[in-house]
Amino acid sequence: TYSQLDTGYVLTKTHCGSRCFLCQPKEYIETAHTFLNRCLSGERRDKDKVMSKTRYDKSLVKKAVHLIRDPFDNVVSRYHLELGVLEKKDPKEFKKYSKDREGFRKFCSKWDAEFAGKEQRNFNIDDKLLAYIKDVPCHSDFFRYVQWHNLASTATRNLQIPTLRLHYESYEDNLEGNLNKLLTFLELEKIGETAAFIPGKRYRNYYTSDEVKALSKMLKELAYINMWPLLEHYFDEDIISEAGR
C-alpha cells in the first residue's frame, strides 16, 4: 500500500516472486532479497501510454495486506491459468488436458516426472519427507506456495511496516466484517454499497485424503513459525475427510 497525503492509504497489488509454474527449482527458489526486489518491480505506463519496466523505492511502502488462499484452490487455479498459456503456445499439447480433476492429475504427473531429479538436489527438505510427497500431484507448487508466504512475511517484517493478514475465504464467511477491518487498517471510509463477493471454486476433491495429509506434513515442516498457524486450519481432520478418494 502507498501512503496518501490526507486520506489514508491507496491499496496496490504485487505478486512478488516465486510464481513460475512449469519451471526448475533454480528458477523459483529465492532469497528474501530477490523476493523483495520482485515485490518492488513492475510496469508503468507513461503519458504516451507506453509500458516500461520499473522498480519502486521500498520507502514508498507504508503498510501491507497479506492475503492467504486455500493452498489446494490456489494450486488448481494456477493450473487453469497455465492451460490458458498452453492453449496459445502449444495448441496440440493443450488438447491433451481437460479442466477437471483427471486433466489436472494427468498434467501434474507429466511435469512432476520431468522435474523429479532436480527437486531432489534443490529442495531444502529431508529425503524421507520428499519421498513421502513425491507422488502428490504438482507438489512443487505447494513448495512455491509456502515459500511465497514465508518470504512475504519476511519482507513485511524487514520493512518494519504494519501488516494485515486476511484469508480469502473469510470474505465469503463475513464480507462486511472483513471489509470494515480492511478499511480501518487503510484509514479509509466506506463509500457506497458493498459489491457482492463472488467466491472462487473449491478444488479439495482433486486430491485424496492421503495426499492432503502428506502435504500437511510438508507445509508444517517448511512454514515459518509465524506462518503455520495461518495455514494449519486448511488441514483440519474434518477438512481432510472432504478430499477425493
mmCIF file of C-alpha atoms in Angstrom:
data_model
loop_
_atom_site.group_PDB
_atom_site.id
_atom_site.type_symbol
_atom_site.label_atom_id
_atom_site.label_comp_id
_atom_site.label_asym_id
_atom_site.label_seq_id
_atom_site.Cartn_x
_atom_site.Cartn_y
_atom_site.Cartn_z
ATOM 1 C CA THR A 1 0.000 0.000 0.000
ATOM 2 C CA TYR A 2 1.205 3.515 -0.770
ATOM 3 C CA SER A 3 0.840 6.472 1.552
ATOM 4 C CA GLN A 4 -1.555 9.224 0.512
ATOM 5 C CA LEU A 5 -1.301 12.790 1.835
ATOM 6 C CA ASP A 6 -4.511 13.223 3.819
ATOM 7 C CA THR A 7 -6.885 10.339 3.213
ATOM 8 C CA GLY A 8 -5.335 7.132 4.429
ATOM 9 C CA TYR A 9 -3.632 4.683 2.096
ATOM 10 C CA VAL A 10 -4.002 3.613 -1.525
ATOM 11 C CA LEU A 11 -4.180 -0.166 -1.947
ATOM 12 C CA THR A 12 -1.968 -1.508 -4.746
ATOM 13 C CA LYS A 13 -1.115 -5.084 -5.723
ATOM 14 C CA THR A 14 2.080 -7.024 -6.264
ATOM 15 C CA HIS A 15 2.594 -10.752 -6.844
ATOM 16 C CA CYS A 16 6.276 -10.600 -5.858
ATOM 17 C CA GLY A 17 8.446 -13.570 -6.910
ATOM 18 C CA SER A 18 8.417 -17.379 -6.919
ATOM 19 C CA ARG A 19 5.401 -17.511 -9.253
ATOM 20 C CA CYS A 20 6.513 -19.599 -12.233
ATOM 21 C CA PHE A 21 4.599 -22.842 -12.811
ATOM 22 C CA LEU A 22 6.468 -25.058 -15.270
ATOM 23 C CA CYS A 23 9.972 -24.273 -14.078
ATOM 24 C CA GLN A 24 13.021 -25.830 -12.480
ATOM 25 C CA PRO A 25 13.841 -25.303 -8.782
ATOM 26 C CA LYS A 26 16.705 -22.938 -9.642
ATOM 27 C CA GLU A 27 14.123 -20.625 -11.220
ATOM 28 C CA TYR A 28 11.862 -20.351 -8.179
ATOM 29 C CA ILE A 29 13.966 -20.945 -5.069
ATOM 30 C CA GLU A 30 14.503 -17.418 -3.773
ATOM 31 C CA THR A 31 16.134 -15.435 -1.008
ATOM 32 C CA ALA A 32 14.456 -12.698 1.000
ATOM 33 C CA HIS A 33 16.442 -10.165 -1.051
ATOM 34 C CA THR A 34 15.437 -11.424 -4.520
ATOM 35 C CA PHE A 35 11.827 -11.850 -3.422
ATOM 36 C CA LEU A 36 11.529 -8.283 -2.139
ATOM 37 C CA ASN A 37 13.132 -6.938 -5.310
ATOM 38 C CA ARG A 38 10.396 -8.630 -7.312
ATOM 39 C CA CYS A 39 7.743 -7.226 -4.982
ATOM 40 C CA LEU A 40 9.016 -3.755 -5.824
ATOM 41 C CA SER A 41 9.271 -4.384 -9.566
ATOM 42 C CA GLY A 42 6.524 -3.797 -12.086
ATOM 43 C CA GLU A 43 5.469 -1.915 -15.198
ATOM 44 C CA ARG A 44 4.312 1.649 -15.617
ATOM 45 C CA ARG A 45 2.528 3.478 -18.405
ATOM 46 C CA ASP A 46 3.855 6.909 -19.374
ATOM 47 C CA LYS A 47 1.861 9.853 -20.724
ATOM 48 C CA ASP A 48 2.116 8.378 -24.223
ATOM 49 C CA LYS A 49 0.686 5.089 -22.911
ATOM 50 C CA VAL A 50 3.991 3.293 -23.467
ATOM 51 C CA MET A 51 4.658 0.490 -20.984
ATOM 52 C CA SER A 52 8.102 0.146 -19.420
ATOM 53 C CA LYS A 53 9.607 -1.862 -16.582
ATOM 54 C CA THR A 54 10.319 -0.049 -13.350
ATOM 55 C CA ARG A 55 11.308 -0.578 -9.736
ATOM 56 C CA TYR A 56 9.723 1.335 -6.883
ATOM 57 C CA ASP A 57 11.537 2.597 -3.804
ATOM 58 C CA LYS A 58 10.724 0.478 -0.758
ATOM 59 C CA SER A 59 10.319 3.644 1.327
ATOM 60 C CA LEU A 60 7.032 4.252 -0.501
ATOM 61 C CA VAL A 61 5.509 1.178 1.130
ATOM 62 C CA LYS A 62 3.903 2.110 4.451
ATOM 63 C CA LYS A 63 1.563 -0.823 5.148
ATOM 64 C CA ALA A 64 0.873 -4.276 3.718
ATOM 65 C CA VAL A 65 -2.146 -6.535 3.291
ATOM 66 C CA HIS A 66 -1.113 -10.196 3.077
ATOM 67 C CA LEU A 67 -3.874 -12.318 1.510
ATOM 68 C CA ILE A 68 -3.904 -16.091 2.056
ATOM 69 C CA ARG A 69 -5.940 -18.560 -0.002
ATOM 70 C CA ASP A 70 -6.584 -22.281 0.476
ATOM 71 C CA PRO A 71 -3.463 -23.944 -0.991
ATOM 72 C CA PHE A 72 -5.478 -26.549 -2.917
ATOM 73 C CA ASP A 73 -7.699 -23.939 -4.547
ATOM 74 C CA ASN A 74 -4.613 -21.872 -5.284
ATOM 75 C CA VAL A 75 -2.666 -24.661 -6.997
ATOM 76 C CA VAL A 76 -5.559 -25.880 -9.156
ATOM 77 C CA SER A 77 -6.453 -22.313 -10.149
ATOM 78 C CA ARG A 78 -2.846 -21.814 -11.251
ATOM 79 C CA TYR A 79 -3.172 -24.960 -13.366
ATOM 80 C CA HIS A 80 -6.186 -23.432 -15.103
ATOM 81 C CA LEU A 81 -4.198 -20.260 -15.805
ATOM 82 C CA GLU A 82 -1.339 -22.339 -17.184
ATOM 83 C CA LEU A 83 -3.763 -24.108 -19.529
ATOM 84 C CA GLY A 84 -4.670 -20.714 -20.964
ATOM 85 C CA VAL A 85 -0.991 -20.037 -21.662
ATOM 86 C CA LEU A 86 -0.528 -23.503 -23.137
ATOM 87 C CA GLU A 87 -3.520 -23.082 -25.455
ATOM 88 C CA LYS A 88 -1.802 -20.146 -27.157
ATOM 89 C CA LYS A 89 1.737 -21.505 -27.036
ATOM 90 C CA ASP A 90 1.167 -25.155 -27.944
ATOM 91 C CA PRO A 91 -2.440 -25.974 -29.010
ATOM 92 C CA LYS A 92 -1.555 -29.611 -29.697
ATOM 93 C CA GLU A 93 -0.220 -30.138 -26.170
ATOM 94 C CA PHE A 94 -3.142 -28.164 -24.708
ATOM 95 C CA LYS A 95 -5.663 -30.629 -26.149
ATOM 96 C CA LYS A 96 -4.193 -33.416 -24.003
ATOM 97 C CA TYR A 97 -5.568 -31.887 -20.810
ATOM 98 C CA SER A 98 -9.055 -31.113 -19.538
ATOM 99 C CA LYS A 99 -10.067 -28.557 -16.901
ATOM 100 C CA ASP A 100 -11.253 -31.243 -14.481
ATOM 101 C CA ARG A 101 -9.670 -33.487 -11.850
ATOM 102 C CA GLU A 102 -8.500 -36.042 -14.401
ATOM 103 C CA GLY A 103 -6.842 -33.435 -16.617
ATOM 104 C CA PHE A 104 -5.162 -31.793 -13.644
ATOM 105 C CA ARG A 105 -3.694 -35.041 -12.344
ATOM 106 C CA LYS A 106 -2.519 -36.045 -15.824
ATOM 107 C CA PHE A 107 -0.812 -32.685 -16.289
ATOM 108 C CA CYS A 108 0.864 -32.870 -12.884
ATOM 109 C CA SER A 109 2.045 -36.435 -13.482
ATOM 110 C CA LYS A 110 3.955 -35.386 -16.594
ATOM 111 C CA TRP A 111 5.688 -32.380 -15.086
ATOM 112 C CA ASP A 112 6.362 -33.966 -11.700
ATOM 113 C CA ALA A 113 8.343 -36.656 -13.534
ATOM 114 C CA GLU A 114 10.138 -34.003 -15.608
ATOM 115 C CA PHE A 115 11.493 -32.167 -12.564
ATOM 116 C CA ALA A 116 11.881 -35.055 -10.078
ATOM 117 C CA GLY A 117 15.678 -35.284 -10.168
ATOM 118 C CA LYS A 118 16.191 -31.527 -9.925
ATOM 119 C CA GLU A 119 13.851 -31.303 -6.926
ATOM 120 C CA GLN A 120 15.820 -33.903 -5.028
ATOM 121 C CA ARG A 121 19.000 -31.859 -5.477
ATOM 122 C CA ASN A 122 17.499 -28.463 -4.679
ATOM 123 C CA PHE A 123 14.634 -28.800 -2.194
ATOM 124 C CA ASN A 124 15.652 -27.937 1.350
ATOM 125 C CA ILE A 125 13.758 -30.886 2.862
ATOM 126 C CA ASP A 126 14.960 -34.259 4.024
ATOM 127 C CA ASP A 127 14.844 -37.336 1.806
ATOM 128 C CA LYS A 128 12.179 -39.019 3.936
ATOM 129 C CA LEU A 129 9.713 -36.167 3.505
ATOM 130 C CA LEU A 130 10.499 -35.785 -0.190
ATOM 131 C CA ALA A 131 9.817 -39.490 -0.689
ATOM 132 C CA TYR A 132 6.524 -39.043 1.147
ATOM 133 C CA ILE A 133 5.238 -36.246 -1.088
ATOM 134 C CA LYS A 134 6.947 -37.033 -4.409
ATOM 135 C CA ASP A 135 3.825 -38.732 -5.835
ATOM 136 C CA VAL A 136 1.449 -35.947 -4.758
ATOM 137 C CA PRO A 137 0.222 -34.109 -7.902
ATOM 138 C CA CYS A 138 2.039 -30.823 -8.537
ATOM 139 C CA HIS A 139 3.741 -30.986 -5.137
ATOM 140 C CA SER A 140 6.376 -28.456 -6.250
ATOM 141 C CA ASP A 141 3.679 -25.795 -6.485
ATOM 142 C CA PHE A 142 2.946 -26.327 -2.799
ATOM 143 C CA PHE A 143 6.643 -25.714 -2.149
ATOM 144 C CA ARG A 144 6.317 -22.441 -4.081
ATOM 145 C CA TYR A 145 3.128 -21.659 -2.145
ATOM 146 C CA VAL A 146 4.689 -21.991 1.301
ATOM 147 C CA GLN A 147 7.909 -20.300 0.182
ATOM 148 C CA TRP A 148 5.874 -17.357 -1.134
ATOM 149 C CA HIS A 149 4.055 -16.860 2.156
ATOM 150 C CA ASN A 150 7.245 -17.303 4.184
ATOM 151 C CA LEU A 151 9.076 -14.696 2.133
ATOM 152 C CA ALA A 152 6.103 -12.314 2.078
ATOM 153 C CA SER A 153 6.104 -12.469 5.869
ATOM 154 C CA THR A 154 9.855 -11.842 5.927
ATOM 155 C CA ALA A 155 9.518 -8.897 3.538
ATOM 156 C CA THR A 156 6.973 -7.071 5.685
ATOM 157 C CA ARG A 157 8.994 -7.785 8.828
ATOM 158 C CA ASN A 158 12.196 -6.451 7.247
ATOM 159 C CA LEU A 159 10.351 -3.364 6.029
ATOM 160 C CA GLN A 160 9.050 -2.906 9.589
ATOM 161 C CA ILE A 161 5.570 -1.986 8.407
ATOM 162 C CA PRO A 162 2.133 -2.759 9.884
ATOM 163 C CA THR A 163 0.656 -5.818 8.173
ATOM 164 C CA LEU A 164 -2.913 -7.092 7.984
ATOM 165 C CA ARG A 165 -3.273 -10.791 7.154
ATOM 166 C CA LEU A 166 -6.587 -11.932 5.704
ATOM 167 C CA HIS A 167 -7.850 -15.285 4.473
ATOM 168 C CA TYR A 168 -9.566 -15.253 1.097
ATOM 169 C CA GLU A 169 -12.468 -17.389 2.304
ATOM 170 C CA SER A 170 -13.170 -15.010 5.194
ATOM 171 C CA TYR A 171 -14.728 -12.604 2.682
ATOM 172 C CA GLU A 172 -17.277 -15.291 1.918
ATOM 173 C CA ASP A 173 -17.960 -16.011 5.594
ATOM 174 C CA ASN A 174 -18.095 -12.409 6.814
ATOM 175 C CA LEU A 175 -17.862 -9.903 3.982
ATOM 176 C CA GLU A 176 -18.873 -6.769 5.890
ATOM 177 C CA GLY A 177 -16.716 -7.580 8.895
ATOM 178 C CA ASN A 178 -13.613 -8.135 6.798
ATOM 179 C CA LEU A 179 -14.308 -5.114 4.611
ATOM 180 C CA ASN A 180 -14.563 -2.929 7.716
ATOM 181 C CA LYS A 181 -11.341 -4.435 9.063
ATOM 182 C CA LEU A 182 -9.579 -3.626 5.795
ATOM 183 C CA LEU A 183 -10.928 -0.067 5.609
ATOM 184 C CA THR A 184 -9.940 0.593 9.218
ATOM 185 C CA PHE A 185 -6.430 -0.658 8.515
ATOM 186 C CA LEU A 186 -6.175 1.578 5.432
ATOM 187 C CA GLU A 187 -7.718 4.502 7.337
ATOM 188 C CA LEU A 188 -10.424 4.912 4.717
ATOM 189 C CA GLU A 189 -14.160 5.498 4.925
ATOM 190 C CA LYS A 190 -16.687 3.301 3.196
ATOM 191 C CA ILE A 191 -18.410 4.957 0.237
ATOM 192 C CA GLY A 192 -21.461 3.453 -1.451
ATOM 193 C CA GLU A 193 -22.869 -0.058 -1.235
ATOM 194 C CA THR A 194 -20.763 -3.170 -0.859
ATOM 195 C CA ALA A 195 -20.411 -5.135 -4.086
ATOM 196 C CA ALA A 196 -21.336 -8.807 -3.902
ATOM 197 C CA PHE A 197 -18.421 -11.145 -3.251
ATOM 198 C CA ILE A 198 -18.200 -13.943 -5.816
ATOM 199 C CA PRO A 199 -16.100 -16.743 -4.308
ATOM 200 C CA GLY A 200 -13.714 -18.844 -6.329
ATOM 201 C CA LYS A 201 -14.312 -22.541 -6.878
ATOM 202 C CA ARG A 202 -13.130 -25.185 -4.412
ATOM 203 C CA TYR A 203 -10.818 -27.958 -5.562
ATOM 204 C CA ARG A 204 -10.113 -30.001 -2.446
ATOM 205 C CA ASN A 205 -11.523 -33.129 -4.117
ATOM 206 C CA TYR A 206 -8.751 -33.055 -6.732
ATOM 207 C CA TYR A 207 -6.584 -34.647 -4.023
ATOM 208 C CA THR A 208 -7.023 -37.820 -1.995
ATOM 209 C CA SER A 209 -7.128 -37.669 1.802
ATOM 210 C CA ASP A 210 -3.697 -39.350 1.958
ATOM 211 C CA GLU A 211 -2.262 -36.704 -0.366
ATOM 212 C CA VAL A 212 -3.717 -33.934 1.788
ATOM 213 C CA LYS A 213 -2.111 -35.475 4.869
ATOM 214 C CA ALA A 214 1.243 -35.740 3.087
ATOM 215 C CA LEU A 215 1.079 -32.096 2.055
ATOM 216 C CA SER A 216 0.124 -31.122 5.598
ATOM 217 C CA LYS A 217 3.381 -32.644 6.830
ATOM 218 C CA MET A 218 5.349 -30.876 4.126
ATOM 219 C CA LEU A 219 3.868 -27.437 4.752
ATOM 220 C CA LYS A 220 4.116 -27.782 8.522
ATOM 221 C CA GLU A 221 7.823 -28.551 8.218
ATOM 222 C CA LEU A 222 8.564 -25.768 5.733
ATOM 223 C CA ALA A 223 6.303 -22.969 7.011
ATOM 224 C CA TYR A 224 7.922 -20.368 9.249
ATOM 225 C CA ILE A 225 6.808 -20.475 12.862
ATOM 226 C CA ASN A 226 4.592 -17.409 12.396
ATOM 227 C CA MET A 227 3.028 -18.731 9.177
ATOM 228 C CA TRP A 228 1.922 -22.248 10.092
ATOM 229 C CA PRO A 229 -0.835 -21.028 12.492
ATOM 230 C CA LEU A 230 -2.296 -19.161 9.495
ATOM 231 C CA LEU A 231 -2.258 -22.285 7.303
ATOM 232 C CA GLU A 232 -2.986 -25.213 9.585
ATOM 233 C CA HIS A 233 -6.786 -24.851 9.539
ATOM 234 C CA TYR A 234 -6.674 -25.910 5.870
ATOM 235 C CA PHE A 235 -5.575 -29.324 7.112
ATOM 236 C CA ASP A 236 -8.071 -29.969 9.917
ATOM 237 C CA GLU A 237 -9.245 -33.574 10.067
ATOM 238 C CA ASP A 238 -12.810 -32.718 9.055
ATOM 239 C CA ILE A 239 -11.462 -30.858 6.019
ATOM 240 C CA ILE A 240 -9.143 -33.707 5.068
ATOM 241 C CA SER A 241 -12.171 -36.013 5.027
ATOM 242 C CA GLU A 242 -13.669 -33.849 2.250
ATOM 243 C CA ALA A 243 -10.818 -34.736 -0.104
ATOM 244 C CA GLY A 244 -11.336 -37.073 -3.041
ATOM 245 C CA ARG A 245 -10.801 -40.795 -2.655
#
